[in-house]
Amino acid sequence: MIQHDVVIVGAGLAGMRCALEVCKDMDVGVLTKVYPSRSHSGAAQGGIAASLGNVESDSWEEHMYDTIKGGDFLNDQDAVEEYVKAAPNVIYELEHMGCIFSRTADGKIAQRSFGGHSKPRACFSADRTGHAILHALHEQLMKNSKSVKIYNEWYMHSLIVEDGRCNGVVVSNIQTGEVEVIQAKAVVFATGGYGRVYNITSNAFAGTADGGMAAFEAGIPLEDTEFVQFHPSGLYRQGILFSEAARGEGGYLLNGKGERFMEKYAPSRMELAPRDIVARAEQSEINAGRGVDGKDIIHLDLRHLGKDRIMERLPQIRQLGIDFIGVDCITDCLPIQPTAHYSMGGIPTDKYSHVILDEQGTRLNGFFAAGECACVSVHGGNRLGTNSLLDAVVFGERAGKSVLDYALNIDYADVNEGQEKARVLKKIEDVFQRDGSECYEDIRNEMKKIMMSHCGVFRDEEKLKVCIDTLKDLQERYKKGKVTDKGKLFNTEIYEIIELGNMLSMAQVIAFAALHRQESRGGHFRTDFPKRDDEKFLHHSMVYGSPDGMIVKKKPVVITKHQPAERTY
Amino acid sequence: MATFRIKRFNPEKQPEPYFEEFQLDIPAGATLLDCMNQIKWTLDGSLTYRMSCRSAICGSCAIKANGHAILACQRQGAHLVDNNDTVTLEPLGNMKPIKDLVVDFTPFWDKINKIKPYLEPKEAPPEKERLQSQEDFKLIDDSSTCIMCGACYSDCNVLEVDDNFLGPAALAKAQRFISDSRDSQTLERVKEISEPGGIWDCTHCGECVERCPKPARPFDRIKEVMTVALKEGVHNNNGARHALSFFNSVKRSGNLNENRIPVESMGFFNIPGLLSLLPIGLRMFLKGKVPPVIHHSIEEVDDVKRIFKELDK
């Protein structure tokens, strides 16, 4: 049995920032199913928010209000306040670690405008901010390699929870195929999102809800999963991201008639309205037959920015356009469409990153979560661009501090290694023994398509019910899938199958929560309930698994400074 | 219909690698990675490779296509088929294959670790950010785009014959700190990578620049470090002495003094080094390959001197 004081699952921004905190006083194991440098945080392009005021005067109060209004007033405001107040310092810390930032003329960290933010507060490194931070944190982990052991290409199967305490995880070494138990005094999940349940998504292949489902299976509820963010500028058909920075720098959105249609939807903020509003506007134009060439395409027009500005501020986006569709945005418009991008919901935590079990905030001892996999909730019903990198570093650091507080003075709990291993080995053996009459690829495609069409930008009761029935059917078919590779060595097929199982379950949780929220708020839009309904739904939803199926409970929203108001831009 | 000729290797089943062919209709707009997934998900689930982001930022899916390292997600499948409608896929070079297209990255990361890949700041941090000019940011902007995909390492011609070479990615990563105005260890870093296995072992073939899927362009970074090394007076190694001897010879005479260069590269007072040159010198003499003892300038040497004068300005 492997043993670490603390084990962190996930080596993106949240996981690595957490590790840097914990390794000051304890021994840490960091588990990633890829390599740290290949985590999906690195794909974040536009920036990380903080009210540094380097370009225009700014304050945490304004950042707080923008975040809450952007989240359609579902955010827990006590958490938001601490989060935006912490922002400037975590950015300075990143800079001190060596993170590379674009600079103003006087040498300070440069800042640009972003959707839903009333001030230019996105600190950035050209259009590869996530990449710059990811590598800076990875560099620091390499520096601290004595107290941090990184497990590259290991897969986490399940949590070990006993008597109200989390004591470790069951994992596989992907290269050797060996199943192992890691015993720990505390476990931190920083496992990212689950955009892969959708057909069009900006997410990496790794974003498959492994963390969320491991928690759910251990009896932990999932919070606000109906809130999935669709990013307005995914590359047509591929879904990969063209940063909102393109609009932050002044890019236009055009429909098939060449009109800047945002005029109709958000006249004061235009293309820089929050993502839920822009994505819905795009989808409305497409549904009304005003897509480019009548297809589900919107044009992102950067031509008026000129070559120099594009080359300086958006070089990677330009290269993506050239490589992936042969379009140079200096001379032509980029074809885009809404793409599933970010999960506002996830594993419920308090503002100290401690995972909670119910609406009263009862903690599960020894279990913490941070980053996209967690729901604090600082983003409410819709996250503003550049607030996610901030979430990952602020709560990554906080999780680290909380873990130290919790774990420094306790001992390991007993773990029944044989039993935990046997459970996972049986799960793998079950996959190998299936009759093979179904094709996983078909199941995966059908799941992604039904989630996109029936649980996507626009939803209604009828569609959601069809979606849930379809997913149940797919889950039955999943039990009969065909597996080709039964070896142990670097068997990527078996993990893809397990991931698909996680996604099928996660998709059902999303659709179930969406069905029960009979209102429209933030990223969740019901055409049969098109208005926000604060009387009935100003609360978080907590979905629990139970032997008779899922149930949903309410958790109150913490409101401190800002009463819900009408949300216009 | 295109043929994907893929190098398969699974030591659990058979010790030697072999090629297997798959037929696939490449859908319009499909990347090479899309094609590989199509093969894995519909034809053979055991086909093994790494992938993650699909947008050329994570570096997982680097493999060799038609003999050269690329990111599978960054290339259109249709652009890679040759005249026989065939694409050949192999694992990255210079690293040990584990299974099919997956290779062992351990030596790659060991070498990254060797160059102390983290900022060593000049002083305790200020309350806010350290200031850095836009010009200084530009010096490290390109090298910071490296995604550690291993494409340069795979196709590096030096690594093919010399395991000790740090390789393009690690040297580019070193430049990212050497040129960082916030770093305190510039000279120490330059000295360390001027040793054998470092910058001067690069043969300037430029292959890494060709293969780099990002603007990191490792050889350009290596050249920048060489410039810093010469400027900072880090001359006490064969590589720097060789470069200087080369430079001076051309400056003086317009061509290379091939008798002088090996001696100057070794160093005049490096007796054991000079002695080590003797056997090859003797063999050259016996074969009549020794250059003329008296070195002549080219006729237009004045033009060359004028060029150097211009450059000095």
Short mmCIF file of N, CA and C in Angstrom, two decimals, chain B residues 131-246:
data_model
loop_
_atom_site.label_atom_id
_atom_site.label_comp_id
_atom_site.label_asym_id
_atom_site.label_seq_id
_atom_site.Cartn_x
_atom_site.Cartn_y
_atom_site.Cartn_z
N LEU B 131 8.47 44.48 -11.49
CA LEU B 131 8.28 45.14 -12.77
C LEU B 131 9.13 44.44 -13.83
N GLN B 132 8.61 44.41 -15.03
CA GLN B 132 9.38 43.86 -16.15
C GLN B 132 8.97 44.65 -17.38
N SER B 133 9.93 45.10 -18.16
CA SER B 133 9.56 45.92 -19.33
C SER B 133 8.97 45.04 -20.42
N GLN B 134 8.23 45.67 -21.32
CA GLN B 134 7.66 44.91 -22.43
C GLN B 134 8.76 44.27 -23.28
N GLU B 135 9.89 44.97 -23.38
CA GLU B 135 11.01 44.42 -24.17
C GLU B 135 11.56 43.17 -23.48
N ASP B 136 11.68 43.23 -22.16
CA ASP B 136 12.20 42.06 -21.43
C ASP B 136 11.21 40.89 -21.48
N PHE B 137 9.92 41.21 -21.46
CA PHE B 137 8.91 40.15 -21.60
C PHE B 137 9.08 39.45 -22.95
N LYS B 138 9.35 40.25 -23.99
CA LYS B 138 9.48 39.66 -25.34
C LYS B 138 10.64 38.65 -25.41
N LEU B 139 11.68 38.87 -24.60
CA LEU B 139 12.84 37.97 -24.64
C LEU B 139 12.49 36.55 -24.18
N ILE B 140 11.44 36.42 -23.37
CA ILE B 140 11.10 35.09 -22.86
C ILE B 140 9.73 34.62 -23.35
N ASP B 141 9.09 35.45 -24.13
CA ASP B 141 7.75 35.14 -24.62
C ASP B 141 7.74 33.87 -25.46
N ASP B 142 8.65 33.79 -26.45
CA ASP B 142 8.64 32.64 -27.35
C ASP B 142 8.99 31.34 -26.63
N SER B 143 10.06 31.36 -25.83
CA SER B 143 10.44 30.09 -25.19
C SER B 143 9.36 29.63 -24.22
N SER B 144 8.59 30.58 -23.68
CA SER B 144 7.56 30.17 -22.72
C SER B 144 6.38 29.49 -23.41
N THR B 145 6.34 29.48 -24.73
CA THR B 145 5.23 28.81 -25.41
C THR B 145 5.44 27.30 -25.52
N CYS B 146 6.62 26.82 -25.09
CA CYS B 146 6.92 25.37 -25.18
C CYS B 146 5.87 24.57 -24.41
N ILE B 147 5.36 23.49 -25.03
CA ILE B 147 4.34 22.67 -24.39
C ILE B 147 4.89 21.29 -23.98
N MET B 148 6.20 21.12 -24.07
CA MET B 148 6.83 19.88 -23.62
C MET B 148 6.28 18.64 -24.35
N CYS B 149 6.04 18.80 -25.64
CA CYS B 149 5.46 17.68 -26.39
C CYS B 149 6.51 16.66 -26.79
N GLY B 150 7.78 17.08 -26.83
CA GLY B 150 8.85 16.15 -27.18
C GLY B 150 9.11 16.02 -28.67
N ALA B 151 8.44 16.82 -29.51
CA ALA B 151 8.65 16.71 -30.96
C ALA B 151 10.10 17.03 -31.32
N CYS B 152 10.67 18.08 -30.70
CA CYS B 152 12.05 18.46 -31.01
C CYS B 152 13.02 17.37 -30.54
N TYR B 153 12.74 16.85 -29.34
CA TYR B 153 13.59 15.81 -28.76
C TYR B 153 13.60 14.57 -29.66
N SER B 154 12.42 14.25 -30.18
CA SER B 154 12.26 13.07 -31.03
C SER B 154 13.12 13.14 -32.29
N ASP B 155 13.16 14.32 -32.92
CA ASP B 155 13.81 14.42 -34.22
C ASP B 155 15.20 15.04 -34.15
N CYS B 156 15.71 15.25 -32.93
CA CYS B 156 17.03 15.87 -32.77
C CYS B 156 18.12 14.92 -33.28
N ASN B 157 18.95 15.41 -34.18
CA ASN B 157 19.99 14.58 -34.77
C ASN B 157 21.13 14.28 -33.81
N VAL B 158 21.37 15.19 -32.85
CA VAL B 158 22.45 14.95 -31.89
C VAL B 158 22.05 13.84 -30.92
N LEU B 159 20.81 13.89 -30.45
CA LEU B 159 20.36 12.88 -29.49
C LEU B 159 20.42 11.47 -30.08
N GLU B 160 20.30 11.40 -31.37
CA GLU B 160 20.35 10.09 -32.02
C GLU B 160 21.69 9.40 -31.75
N VAL B 161 22.76 10.21 -31.61
CA VAL B 161 24.08 9.62 -31.39
C VAL B 161 24.66 9.91 -30.01
N ASP B 162 24.02 10.80 -29.25
CA ASP B 162 24.60 11.22 -27.97
C ASP B 162 23.51 11.39 -26.91
N ASP B 163 23.32 10.35 -26.09
CA ASP B 163 22.30 10.39 -25.03
C ASP B 163 22.56 11.50 -24.02
N ASN B 164 23.81 11.91 -23.95
CA ASN B 164 24.20 12.89 -22.94
C ASN B 164 23.70 14.30 -23.26
N PHE B 165 23.37 14.54 -24.53
CA PHE B 165 22.92 15.88 -24.96
C PHE B 165 21.61 16.23 -24.24
N LEU B 166 21.55 17.43 -23.70
CA LEU B 166 20.35 17.84 -22.96
C LEU B 166 19.13 17.93 -23.86
N GLY B 167 19.35 18.23 -25.11
CA GLY B 167 18.24 18.27 -26.05
C GLY B 167 17.63 19.65 -26.18
N PRO B 168 16.92 19.87 -27.31
CA PRO B 168 16.42 21.21 -27.63
C PRO B 168 15.45 21.76 -26.58
N ALA B 169 14.53 20.94 -26.08
CA ALA B 169 13.50 21.47 -25.17
C ALA B 169 14.12 21.97 -23.87
N ALA B 170 15.03 21.19 -23.30
CA ALA B 170 15.65 21.59 -22.03
C ALA B 170 16.49 22.85 -22.22
N LEU B 171 17.20 22.94 -23.36
CA LEU B 171 18.03 24.13 -23.58
C LEU B 171 17.17 25.36 -23.82
N ALA B 172 16.03 25.17 -24.51
CA ALA B 172 15.11 26.30 -24.70
C ALA B 172 14.52 26.73 -23.37
N LYS B 173 14.24 25.75 -22.52
CA LYS B 173 13.70 26.06 -21.19
C LYS B 173 14.76 26.84 -20.39
N ALA B 174 16.02 26.48 -20.57
CA ALA B 174 17.09 27.21 -19.87
C ALA B 174 17.11 28.67 -20.33
N GLN B 175 16.94 28.88 -21.64
CA GLN B 175 16.93 30.26 -22.15
C GLN B 175 15.81 31.06 -21.52
N ARG B 176 14.67 30.40 -21.26
CA ARG B 176 13.53 31.09 -20.67
C ARG B 176 13.90 31.72 -19.32
N PHE B 177 14.86 31.11 -18.60
CA PHE B 177 15.29 31.69 -17.32
C PHE B 177 16.51 32.59 -17.49
N ILE B 178 17.43 32.17 -18.38
CA ILE B 178 18.64 32.98 -18.61
C ILE B 178 18.26 34.40 -19.06
N SER B 179 17.22 34.49 -19.90
CA SER B 179 16.85 35.81 -20.44
C SER B 179 15.76 36.49 -19.61
N ASP B 180 15.39 35.88 -18.48
CA ASP B 180 14.34 36.48 -17.65
C ASP B 180 14.97 37.55 -16.76
N SER B 181 14.54 38.79 -16.94
CA SER B 181 15.13 39.91 -16.19
C SER B 181 14.97 39.72 -14.68
N ARG B 182 14.10 38.81 -14.25
CA ARG B 182 13.85 38.62 -12.82
C ARG B 182 14.75 37.56 -12.20
N ASP B 183 15.53 36.86 -13.05
CA ASP B 183 16.33 35.73 -12.55
C ASP B 183 17.73 36.17 -12.14
N SER B 184 18.26 35.55 -11.09
CA SER B 184 19.56 35.97 -10.56
C SER B 184 20.71 35.08 -11.02
N GLN B 185 20.41 33.95 -11.65
CA GLN B 185 21.44 32.94 -11.89
C GLN B 185 21.92 32.88 -13.34
N THR B 186 21.77 34.00 -14.06
CA THR B 186 22.10 33.99 -15.49
C THR B 186 23.45 33.33 -15.78
N LEU B 187 24.49 33.85 -15.12
CA LEU B 187 25.84 33.38 -15.42
C LEU B 187 26.02 31.90 -15.06
N GLU B 188 25.52 31.51 -13.89
CA GLU B 188 25.65 30.11 -13.45
C GLU B 188 24.93 29.19 -14.44
N ARG B 189 23.76 29.62 -14.86
CA ARG B 189 22.99 28.80 -15.81
C ARG B 189 23.75 28.66 -17.13
N VAL B 190 24.29 29.79 -17.61
CA VAL B 190 25.03 29.76 -18.88
C VAL B 190 26.24 28.84 -18.76
N LYS B 191 26.95 28.96 -17.63
CA LYS B 191 28.14 28.10 -17.44
C LYS B 191 27.74 26.63 -17.46
N GLU B 192 26.67 26.31 -16.74
CA GLU B 192 26.28 24.90 -16.66
C GLU B 192 25.93 24.31 -18.02
N ILE B 193 25.24 25.08 -18.84
CA ILE B 193 24.87 24.47 -20.14
C ILE B 193 25.90 24.77 -21.22
N SER B 194 27.06 25.31 -20.83
CA SER B 194 28.19 25.39 -21.77
C SER B 194 29.06 24.15 -21.66
N GLU B 195 28.79 23.33 -20.65
CA GLU B 195 29.54 22.08 -20.46
C GLU B 195 29.12 21.05 -21.52
N PRO B 196 29.92 19.95 -21.66
CA PRO B 196 29.53 18.91 -22.61
C PRO B 196 28.08 18.47 -22.38
N GLY B 197 27.34 18.27 -23.48
CA GLY B 197 25.91 17.94 -23.37
C GLY B 197 25.05 19.18 -23.49
N GLY B 198 25.67 20.35 -23.47
CA GLY B 198 24.91 21.59 -23.50
C GLY B 198 24.86 22.25 -24.87
N ILE B 199 24.78 23.59 -24.86
CA ILE B 199 24.52 24.34 -26.10
C ILE B 199 25.53 24.07 -27.21
N TRP B 200 26.81 23.89 -26.84
CA TRP B 200 27.83 23.78 -27.90
C TRP B 200 27.84 22.41 -28.56
N ASP B 201 27.08 21.48 -28.02
CA ASP B 201 26.97 20.16 -28.69
C ASP B 201 25.88 20.15 -29.75
N CYS B 202 25.14 21.23 -29.84
CA CYS B 202 24.12 21.34 -30.88
C CYS B 202 24.82 21.50 -32.22
N THR B 203 24.33 20.80 -33.27
CA THR B 203 25.00 20.87 -34.57
C THR B 203 24.36 21.89 -35.50
N HIS B 204 23.47 22.70 -35.00
CA HIS B 204 22.84 23.78 -35.79
C HIS B 204 22.06 23.25 -36.99
N CYS B 205 21.55 22.04 -36.93
CA CYS B 205 20.86 21.51 -38.12
C CYS B 205 19.49 22.16 -38.29
N GLY B 206 18.92 22.70 -37.20
CA GLY B 206 17.65 23.41 -37.31
C GLY B 206 16.43 22.52 -37.37
N GLU B 207 16.63 21.20 -37.22
CA GLU B 207 15.50 20.27 -37.27
C GLU B 207 14.45 20.59 -36.18
N CYS B 208 14.93 20.99 -35.00
CA CYS B 208 13.99 21.26 -33.90
C CYS B 208 13.09 22.44 -34.21
N VAL B 209 13.62 23.41 -34.96
CA VAL B 209 12.80 24.56 -35.34
C VAL B 209 11.71 24.11 -36.32
N GLU B 210 12.10 23.21 -37.23
CA GLU B 210 11.13 22.68 -38.19
C GLU B 210 10.01 21.93 -37.49
N ARG B 211 10.34 21.19 -36.44
CA ARG B 211 9.37 20.30 -35.80
C ARG B 211 8.55 20.97 -34.71
N CYS B 212 9.05 22.06 -34.16
CA CYS B 212 8.35 22.69 -33.03
C CYS B 212 6.96 23.15 -33.46
N PRO B 213 5.90 22.67 -32.78
CA PRO B 213 4.54 23.05 -33.18
C PRO B 213 4.12 24.41 -32.63
N LYS B 214 4.98 25.04 -31.89
CA LYS B 214 4.69 26.32 -31.25
C LYS B 214 5.78 27.32 -31.66
N PRO B 215 5.68 28.57 -31.25
CA PRO B 215 6.75 29.51 -31.60
C PRO B 215 8.00 29.37 -30.73
N ALA B 216 8.14 28.28 -29.99
CA ALA B 216 9.29 28.14 -29.08
C ALA B 216 10.61 28.02 -29.85
N ARG B 217 10.61 27.36 -31.00
CA ARG B 217 11.76 27.28 -31.90
C ARG B 217 13.09 27.11 -31.14
N PRO B 218 13.33 25.90 -30.62
CA PRO B 218 14.46 25.70 -29.70
C PRO B 218 15.82 26.19 -30.22
N PHE B 219 16.15 25.92 -31.48
CA PHE B 219 17.50 26.32 -31.93
C PHE B 219 17.69 27.84 -31.86
N ASP B 220 16.62 28.59 -32.15
CA ASP B 220 16.72 30.05 -32.01
C ASP B 220 17.06 30.42 -30.57
N ARG B 221 16.49 29.68 -29.63
CA ARG B 221 16.76 29.95 -28.22
C ARG B 221 18.20 29.57 -27.87
N ILE B 222 18.67 28.44 -28.45
CA ILE B 222 20.05 28.00 -28.20
C ILE B 222 21.02 29.07 -28.68
N LYS B 223 20.74 29.63 -29.86
CA LYS B 223 21.60 30.70 -30.40
C LYS B 223 21.63 31.89 -29.46
N GLU B 224 20.46 32.20 -28.88
CA GLU B 224 20.42 33.34 -27.96
C GLU B 224 21.30 33.08 -26.74
N VAL B 225 21.27 31.84 -26.24
CA VAL B 225 22.12 31.52 -25.09
C VAL B 225 23.59 31.59 -25.48
N MET B 226 23.93 31.12 -26.70
CA MET B 226 25.32 31.20 -27.17
C MET B 226 25.79 32.65 -27.17
N THR B 227 24.91 33.53 -27.63
CA THR B 227 25.26 34.95 -27.67
C THR B 227 25.53 35.48 -26.26
N VAL B 228 24.65 35.10 -25.33
CA VAL B 228 24.84 35.53 -23.94
C VAL B 228 26.18 34.98 -23.42
N ALA B 229 26.45 33.70 -23.72
CA ALA B 229 27.67 33.06 -23.23
C ALA B 229 28.91 33.83 -23.72
N LEU B 230 28.93 34.18 -24.99
CA LEU B 230 30.10 34.88 -25.53
C LEU B 230 30.19 36.29 -24.95
N LYS B 231 29.03 36.93 -24.80
CA LYS B 231 29.01 38.30 -24.28
C LYS B 231 29.45 38.34 -22.82
N GLU B 232 29.02 37.33 -22.07
CA GLU B 232 29.33 37.31 -20.64
C GLU B 232 30.71 36.72 -20.36
N GLY B 233 31.42 36.37 -21.43
CA GLY B 233 32.78 35.86 -21.24
C GLY B 233 32.85 34.43 -20.74
N VAL B 234 31.82 33.65 -21.00
CA VAL B 234 31.89 32.23 -20.62
C VAL B 234 32.59 31.50 -21.77
N HIS B 235 33.95 31.65 -21.82
CA HIS B 235 34.72 31.15 -22.97
C HIS B 235 35.49 29.89 -22.65
N ASN B 236 35.54 29.52 -21.38
CA ASN B 236 36.44 28.45 -20.98
C ASN B 236 35.87 27.07 -21.28
N ASN B 237 35.52 26.83 -22.54
CA ASN B 237 35.05 25.51 -22.96
C ASN B 237 35.27 25.38 -24.46
N ASN B 238 35.34 24.16 -24.94
CA ASN B 238 35.68 23.93 -26.35
C ASN B 238 34.72 24.61 -27.30
N GLY B 239 33.45 24.59 -26.95
CA GLY B 239 32.43 25.13 -27.84
C GLY B 239 32.62 26.61 -28.07
N ALA B 240 32.76 27.37 -26.98
CA ALA B 240 32.91 28.82 -27.11
C ALA B 240 34.23 29.15 -27.82
N ARG B 241 35.30 28.43 -27.45
CA ARG B 241 36.60 28.68 -28.09
C ARG B 241 36.52 28.39 -29.58
N HIS B 242 35.80 27.34 -29.94
CA HIS B 242 35.64 26.98 -31.35
C HIS B 242 34.93 28.11 -32.09
N ALA B 243 33.84 28.62 -31.50
CA ALA B 243 33.08 29.69 -32.14
C ALA B 243 33.95 30.93 -32.32
N LEU B 244 34.73 31.25 -31.29
CA LEU B 244 35.56 32.45 -31.36
C LEU B 244 36.68 32.29 -32.39
N SER B 245 37.29 31.11 -32.41
CA SER B 245 38.37 30.84 -33.36
C SER B 245 37.85 30.96 -34.79
N PHE B 246 36.68 30.38 -35.01
CA PHE B 246 36.01 30.42 -36.31
C PHE B 246 35.81 31.88 -36.73
#
